[in-house]
Amino acid sequence: QQNCQVANIQVMPNFNRTLYAGTWYAVAKKDPEGLFLIDNVVAHFQIEEDGTMTATASGRVIILNNWEMCAQMLATFEETLDPAKFRMKYWGVANYLQSGNDDHWVIATDYDNYAVHYSCRVVDADGTCLDGYSFIFSRHPTGLRAEDQATVTQMKADICMLGKYRRVPHTGFCDTAT
Ligand code: DAO
């Protein structure tokens, strides 16, 4: 049985943001309408001294009539009553990049290998998600471990996005030598 009501989506129990911190490679993505981040998506989550979570992220985007670039993004996270559900305020290092305020829900993670992210931007009149996106994150740029694939597939189904994901390649487009 499947219940696709956004309000009934189960998130990670006892979510621990300190264990979630660090680098995550997006290995698959379900796009929202008018997608922004295309591929080479990497996010770095930090816990600040005041305990709040912030992130920097990069990814290949196409803006303004086919101009391809690597977007450098920043985000801050506002807590809600559920520790696994955040409100994410995000903006680009350059002002012509996308900015906004989205849900950032952690559906499931083992902290060391995989994380399933979910964000519904528009809830339909029937309570299901009309426009949302989801990242499958891995600690490993090469992808998910074989032993995590069944778990992640189950989570994709639980959030009613199974079959809507595409692979997110990592080609080195956003790798900068510093
Ligand atoms: O790519 O279509 C899209 C939607 C994503 C917009 C938000 C990107 C900036 C912040 C990413 C932080 C980690 C999820």
PDB file of C-alpha atoms and ligand atoms in Angstrom:
ATOM      1  CA  GLN A   1       0.000   0.000   0.000  1.00  0.00           C
ATOM      2  CA  GLN A   2       1.203   3.473  -0.711  1.00  0.00           C
ATOM      3  CA  ASN A   3       0.188   6.727   0.871  1.00  0.00           C
ATOM      4  CA  CYS A   4       1.439   9.686  -1.117  1.00  0.00           C
ATOM      5  CA  GLN A   5       0.171  12.394   1.204  1.00  0.00           C
ATOM      6  CA  VAL A   6       3.044  14.778   1.868  1.00  0.00           C
ATOM      7  CA  ALA A   7       1.881  15.094   5.465  1.00  0.00           C
ATOM      8  CA  ASN A   8       2.274  11.325   5.942  1.00  0.00           C
ATOM      9  CA  ILE A   9       5.784  10.963   4.553  1.00  0.00           C
ATOM     10  CA  GLN A  10       8.022   9.331   7.131  1.00  0.00           C
ATOM     11  CA  VAL A  11      11.405  10.930   7.761  1.00  0.00           C
ATOM     12  CA  MET A  12      14.558   9.732   9.487  1.00  0.00           C
ATOM     13  CA  PRO A  13      13.888   8.904  13.162  1.00  0.00           C
ATOM     14  CA  ASN A  14      16.245  10.574  15.681  1.00  0.00           C
ATOM     15  CA  PHE A  15      18.018  12.481  12.916  1.00  0.00           C
ATOM     16  CA  ASN A  16      21.554  13.468  13.944  1.00  0.00           C
ATOM     17  CA  ARG A  17      22.816  16.506  12.030  1.00  0.00           C
ATOM     18  CA  THR A  18      26.377  16.102  13.323  1.00  0.00           C
ATOM     19  CA  LEU A  19      26.606  12.661  11.732  1.00  0.00           C
ATOM     20  CA  TYR A  20      24.945  14.017   8.553  1.00  0.00           C
ATOM     21  CA  ALA A  21      27.559  16.783   8.197  1.00  0.00           C
ATOM     22  CA  GLY A  22      30.320  16.485   5.645  1.00  0.00           C
ATOM     23  CA  THR A  23      30.396  15.818   1.939  1.00  0.00           C
ATOM     24  CA  TRP A  24      27.597  14.149  -0.009  1.00  0.00           C
ATOM     25  CA  TYR A  25      27.680  13.394  -3.739  1.00  0.00           C
ATOM     26  CA  ALA A  26      24.324  13.447  -5.526  1.00  0.00           C
ATOM     27  CA  VAL A  27      24.156  10.184  -7.469  1.00  0.00           C
ATOM     28  CA  ALA A  28      20.517  10.421  -8.588  1.00  0.00           C
ATOM     29  CA  LYS A  29      17.922  13.186  -8.718  1.00  0.00           C
ATOM     30  CA  LYS A  30      14.218  13.586  -9.253  1.00  0.00           C
ATOM     31  CA  ASP A  31      13.895  17.031 -10.794  1.00  0.00           C
ATOM     32  CA  PRO A  32      11.390  19.725  -9.920  1.00  0.00           C
ATOM     33  CA  GLU A  33       9.710  21.771 -12.628  1.00  0.00           C
ATOM     34  CA  GLY A  34      12.306  24.061 -14.151  1.00  0.00           C
ATOM     35  CA  LEU A  35      15.285  22.101 -12.921  1.00  0.00           C
ATOM     36  CA  PHE A  36      18.387  23.975 -11.838  1.00  0.00           C
ATOM     37  CA  LEU A  37      21.224  21.646 -10.814  1.00  0.00           C
ATOM     38  CA  ILE A  38      21.915  19.219 -13.650  1.00  0.00           C
ATOM     39  CA  ASP A  39      24.895  17.086 -12.696  1.00  0.00           C
ATOM     40  CA  ASN A  40      28.228  17.106 -10.854  1.00  0.00           C
ATOM     41  CA  VAL A  41      26.227  18.022  -7.739  1.00  0.00           C
ATOM     42  CA  VAL A  42      28.185  17.920  -4.480  1.00  0.00           C
ATOM     43  CA  ALA A  43      26.969  19.298  -1.134  1.00  0.00           C
ATOM     44  CA  HIS A  44      29.025  19.972   2.000  1.00  0.00           C
ATOM     45  CA  PHE A  45      27.013  20.286   5.205  1.00  0.00           C
ATOM     46  CA  GLN A  46      28.479  21.967   8.290  1.00  0.00           C
ATOM     47  CA  ILE A  47      27.308  22.450  11.839  1.00  0.00           C
ATOM     48  CA  GLU A  48      28.142  25.973  12.970  1.00  0.00           C
ATOM     49  CA  GLU A  49      29.268  26.939  16.482  1.00  0.00           C
ATOM     50  CA  ASP A  50      25.703  27.935  17.355  1.00  0.00           C
ATOM     51  CA  GLY A  51      24.523  24.459  16.336  1.00  0.00           C
ATOM     52  CA  THR A  52      22.748  25.487  13.152  1.00  0.00           C
ATOM     53  CA  MET A  53      23.328  23.612   9.912  1.00  0.00           C
ATOM     54  CA  THR A  54      24.628  25.326   6.792  1.00  0.00           C
ATOM     55  CA  ALA A  55      25.730  24.010   3.412  1.00  0.00           C
ATOM     56  CA  THR A  56      27.742  24.877   0.386  1.00  0.00           C
ATOM     57  CA  ALA A  57      26.955  23.091  -2.839  1.00  0.00           C
ATOM     58  CA  SER A  58      28.044  23.128  -6.434  1.00  0.00           C
ATOM     59  CA  GLY A  59      26.708  21.681  -9.622  1.00  0.00           C
ATOM     60  CA  ARG A  60      26.517  22.181 -13.345  1.00  0.00           C
ATOM     61  CA  VAL A  61      23.701  24.479 -14.427  1.00  0.00           C
ATOM     62  CA  ILE A  62      22.545  26.097 -17.652  1.00  0.00           C
ATOM     63  CA  ILE A  63      21.415  29.684 -17.305  1.00  0.00           C
ATOM     64  CA  LEU A  64      20.503  32.532 -19.624  1.00  0.00           C
ATOM     65  CA  ASN A  65      20.196  30.975 -23.076  1.00  0.00           C
ATOM     66  CA  ASN A  66      22.460  27.950 -22.860  1.00  0.00           C
ATOM     67  CA  TRP A  67      25.281  29.377 -20.781  1.00  0.00           C
ATOM     68  CA  GLU A  68      26.751  26.376 -19.011  1.00  0.00           C
ATOM     69  CA  MET A  69      28.554  26.987 -15.741  1.00  0.00           C
ATOM     70  CA  CYS A  70      29.350  25.548 -12.359  1.00  0.00           C
ATOM     71  CA  ALA A  71      26.989  27.120  -9.807  1.00  0.00           C
ATOM     72  CA  GLN A  72      28.364  27.762  -6.329  1.00  0.00           C
ATOM     73  CA  MET A  73      25.466  27.756  -3.887  1.00  0.00           C
ATOM     74  CA  LEU A  74      25.038  28.549  -0.188  1.00  0.00           C
ATOM     75  CA  ALA A  75      22.271  27.425   2.136  1.00  0.00           C
ATOM     76  CA  THR A  76      21.131  27.869   5.717  1.00  0.00           C
ATOM     77  CA  PHE A  77      18.755  25.514   7.465  1.00  0.00           C
ATOM     78  CA  GLU A  78      15.982  26.456   9.835  1.00  0.00           C
ATOM     79  CA  GLU A  79      14.813  23.839  12.297  1.00  0.00           C
ATOM     80  CA  THR A  80      11.245  22.652  12.642  1.00  0.00           C
ATOM     81  CA  LEU A  81       9.581  20.522  15.316  1.00  0.00           C
ATOM     82  CA  ASP A  82      10.839  17.387  13.529  1.00  0.00           C
ATOM     83  CA  PRO A  83      14.676  17.146  13.656  1.00  0.00           C
ATOM     84  CA  ALA A  84      14.784  15.584  10.158  1.00  0.00           C
ATOM     85  CA  LYS A  85      12.673  18.335   8.554  1.00  0.00           C
ATOM     86  CA  PHE A  86      14.344  21.648   7.776  1.00  0.00           C
ATOM     87  CA  ARG A  87      13.468  24.771   5.848  1.00  0.00           C
ATOM     88  CA  MET A  88      16.371  25.510   3.511  1.00  0.00           C
ATOM     89  CA  LYS A  89      17.096  29.065   2.420  1.00  0.00           C
ATOM     90  CA  TYR A  90      19.462  28.995  -0.546  1.00  0.00           C
ATOM     91  CA  TRP A  91      21.139  31.447  -2.879  1.00  0.00           C
ATOM     92  CA  GLY A  92      23.939  31.610  -5.387  1.00  0.00           C
ATOM     93  CA  VAL A  93      27.372  33.094  -4.823  1.00  0.00           C
ATOM     94  CA  ALA A  94      26.585  35.007  -8.025  1.00  0.00           C
ATOM     95  CA  ASN A  95      23.317  36.944  -7.979  1.00  0.00           C
ATOM     96  CA  TYR A  96      22.096  35.595 -11.336  1.00  0.00           C
ATOM     97  CA  LEU A  97      21.839  32.094  -9.894  1.00  0.00           C
ATOM     98  CA  GLN A  98      18.621  30.671  -8.464  1.00  0.00           C
ATOM     99  CA  SER A  99      17.585  31.424  -4.890  1.00  0.00           C
ATOM    100  CA  GLY A 100      14.684  30.245  -2.816  1.00  0.00           C
ATOM    101  CA  ASN A 101      13.281  28.667   0.281  1.00  0.00           C
ATOM    102  CA  ASP A 102      12.520  24.931   0.117  1.00  0.00           C
ATOM    103  CA  ASP A 103      11.795  22.090   2.467  1.00  0.00           C
ATOM    104  CA  HIS A 104      14.816  19.868   3.118  1.00  0.00           C
ATOM    105  CA  TRP A 105      13.690  16.580   4.603  1.00  0.00           C
ATOM    106  CA  VAL A 106      16.033  13.686   5.329  1.00  0.00           C
ATOM    107  CA  ILE A 107      14.011  10.556   4.642  1.00  0.00           C
ATOM    108  CA  ALA A 108      16.641   7.984   5.514  1.00  0.00           C
ATOM    109  CA  THR A 109      20.389   7.816   5.981  1.00  0.00           C
ATOM    110  CA  ASP A 110      22.996   5.533   7.484  1.00  0.00           C
ATOM    111  CA  TYR A 111      25.255   8.644   7.718  1.00  0.00           C
ATOM    112  CA  ASP A 112      28.268   6.742   6.331  1.00  0.00           C
ATOM    113  CA  ASN A 113      27.079   5.741   2.864  1.00  0.00           C
ATOM    114  CA  TYR A 114      23.692   6.976   1.654  1.00  0.00           C
ATOM    115  CA  ALA A 115      21.065   9.623   2.314  1.00  0.00           C
ATOM    116  CA  VAL A 116      17.650  10.111   0.717  1.00  0.00           C
ATOM    117  CA  HIS A 117      16.545  13.758   0.547  1.00  0.00           C
ATOM    118  CA  TYR A 118      13.028  15.005  -0.236  1.00  0.00           C
ATOM    119  CA  SER A 119      11.556  18.415  -0.929  1.00  0.00           C
ATOM    120  CA  CYS A 120       7.991  19.165  -1.949  1.00  0.00           C
ATOM    121  CA  ARG A 121       7.583  22.685  -3.301  1.00  0.00           C
ATOM    122  CA  VAL A 122       3.885  22.587  -4.121  1.00  0.00           C
ATOM    123  CA  VAL A 123       1.332  20.409  -2.347  1.00  0.00           C
ATOM    124  CA  ASP A 124      -1.691  19.599  -4.530  1.00  0.00           C
ATOM    125  CA  ALA A 125      -5.290  20.049  -3.395  1.00  0.00           C
ATOM    126  CA  ASP A 126      -5.478  16.295  -2.635  1.00  0.00           C
ATOM    127  CA  GLY A 127      -2.460  16.468  -0.324  1.00  0.00           C
ATOM    128  CA  THR A 128       0.001  14.787  -2.705  1.00  0.00           C
ATOM    129  CA  CYS A 129       3.088  16.544  -4.049  1.00  0.00           C
ATOM    130  CA  LEU A 130       2.511  18.469  -7.276  1.00  0.00           C
ATOM    131  CA  ASP A 131       6.066  19.773  -7.690  1.00  0.00           C
ATOM    132  CA  GLY A 132       8.977  18.356  -5.745  1.00  0.00           C
ATOM    133  CA  TYR A 133      12.523  17.149  -6.019  1.00  0.00           C
ATOM    134  CA  SER A 134      14.745  14.620  -4.347  1.00  0.00           C
ATOM    135  CA  PHE A 135      18.432  13.882  -4.211  1.00  0.00           C
ATOM    136  CA  ILE A 136      19.933  10.471  -3.557  1.00  0.00           C
ATOM    137  CA  PHE A 137      23.235  11.261  -1.865  1.00  0.00           C
ATOM    138  CA  SER A 138      26.241   9.010  -1.452  1.00  0.00           C
ATOM    139  CA  ARG A 139      29.417   9.504   0.533  1.00  0.00           C
ATOM    140  CA  HIS A 140      31.149   7.894  -2.430  1.00  0.00           C
ATOM    141  CA  PRO A 141      31.451   9.778  -5.760  1.00  0.00           C
ATOM    142  CA  THR A 142      31.300   6.422  -7.530  1.00  0.00           C
ATOM    143  CA  GLY A 143      27.703   5.835  -6.422  1.00  0.00           C
ATOM    144  CA  LEU A 144      25.767   3.733  -3.967  1.00  0.00           C
ATOM    145  CA  ARG A 145      27.158   0.532  -2.566  1.00  0.00           C
ATOM    146  CA  ALA A 146      25.404  -2.557  -3.882  1.00  0.00           C
ATOM    147  CA  GLU A 147      24.124  -3.339  -0.377  1.00  0.00           C
ATOM    148  CA  ASP A 148      22.381   0.053  -0.098  1.00  0.00           C
ATOM    149  CA  GLN A 149      20.506  -0.100  -3.383  1.00  0.00           C
ATOM    150  CA  ALA A 150      17.473  -2.044  -2.174  1.00  0.00           C
ATOM    151  CA  THR A 151      17.033   0.278   0.811  1.00  0.00           C
ATOM    152  CA  VAL A 152      17.215   3.364  -1.375  1.00  0.00           C
ATOM    153  CA  THR A 153      14.782   1.885  -3.914  1.00  0.00           C
ATOM    154  CA  GLN A 154      12.305   1.262  -1.082  1.00  0.00           C
ATOM    155  CA  MET A 155      12.690   4.871   0.082  1.00  0.00           C
ATOM    156  CA  LYS A 156      12.085   6.181  -3.462  1.00  0.00           C
ATOM    157  CA  ALA A 157       8.833   4.213  -3.474  1.00  0.00           C
ATOM    158  CA  ASP A 158       7.872   5.415   0.021  1.00  0.00           C
ATOM    159  CA  ILE A 159       8.132   9.061  -1.104  1.00  0.00           C
ATOM    160  CA  CYS A 160       6.185   8.281  -4.308  1.00  0.00           C
ATOM    161  CA  MET A 161       9.064   9.145  -6.623  1.00  0.00           C
ATOM    162  CA  LEU A 162      10.111   5.690  -7.789  1.00  0.00           C
ATOM    163  CA  GLY A 163      10.808   5.718 -11.539  1.00  0.00           C
ATOM    164  CA  LYS A 164      11.202   9.503 -11.651  1.00  0.00           C
ATOM    165  CA  TYR A 165      14.936   9.677 -10.949  1.00  0.00           C
ATOM    166  CA  ARG A 166      17.802  10.144 -13.342  1.00  0.00           C
ATOM    167  CA  ARG A 167      21.421   9.397 -12.702  1.00  0.00           C
ATOM    168  CA  VAL A 168      23.634  12.382 -11.769  1.00  0.00           C
ATOM    169  CA  PRO A 169      27.042  11.944 -13.432  1.00  0.00           C
ATOM    170  CA  HIS A 170      30.274  13.241 -11.904  1.00  0.00           C
ATOM    171  CA  THR A 171      32.594  14.177 -14.727  1.00  0.00           C
ATOM    172  CA  GLY A 172      34.846  16.666 -12.929  1.00  0.00           C
ATOM    173  CA  PHE A 173      33.055  19.682 -14.454  1.00  0.00           C
ATOM    174  CA  CYS A 174      32.959  21.491 -11.106  1.00  0.00           C
ATOM    175  CA  ASP A 175      36.334  20.336  -9.800  1.00  0.00           C
ATOM    176  CA  THR A 176      38.580  23.323  -9.339  1.00  0.00           C
ATOM    177  CA  ALA A 177      42.236  23.032  -8.451  1.00  0.00           C
ATOM    178  CA  THR A 178      42.816  25.183  -5.385  1.00  0.00           C
TER     179      THR A 178
HETATM  180  O1  DAO B   1      18.209  21.653  -8.732  1.00  0.00           O
HETATM  181  O2  DAO B   1      16.274  21.828  -9.510  1.00  0.00           O
HETATM  182  C1  DAO B   1      17.038  21.923  -8.557  1.00  0.00           C
HETATM  183  C2  DAO B   1      16.503  22.317  -7.217  1.00  0.00           C
HETATM  184  C3  DAO B   1      17.573  22.492  -6.197  1.00  0.00           C
HETATM  185  C4  DAO B   1      17.726  23.910  -5.704  1.00  0.00           C
HETATM  186  C5  DAO B   1      18.556  24.077  -4.474  1.00  0.00           C
HETATM  187  C6  DAO B   1      20.025  24.041  -4.693  1.00  0.00           C
HETATM  188  C7  DAO B   1      20.924  24.742  -3.728  1.00  0.00           C
HETATM  189  C8  DAO B   1      21.230  24.154  -2.400  1.00  0.00           C
HETATM  190  C9  DAO B   1      21.618  22.717  -2.345  1.00  0.00           C
HETATM  191  C10 DAO B   1      21.938  22.231  -0.962  1.00  0.00           C
HETATM  192  C11 DAO B   1      21.856  20.764  -0.798  1.00  0.00           C
HETATM  193  C12 DAO B   1      20.559  20.110  -1.142  1.00  0.00           C
END
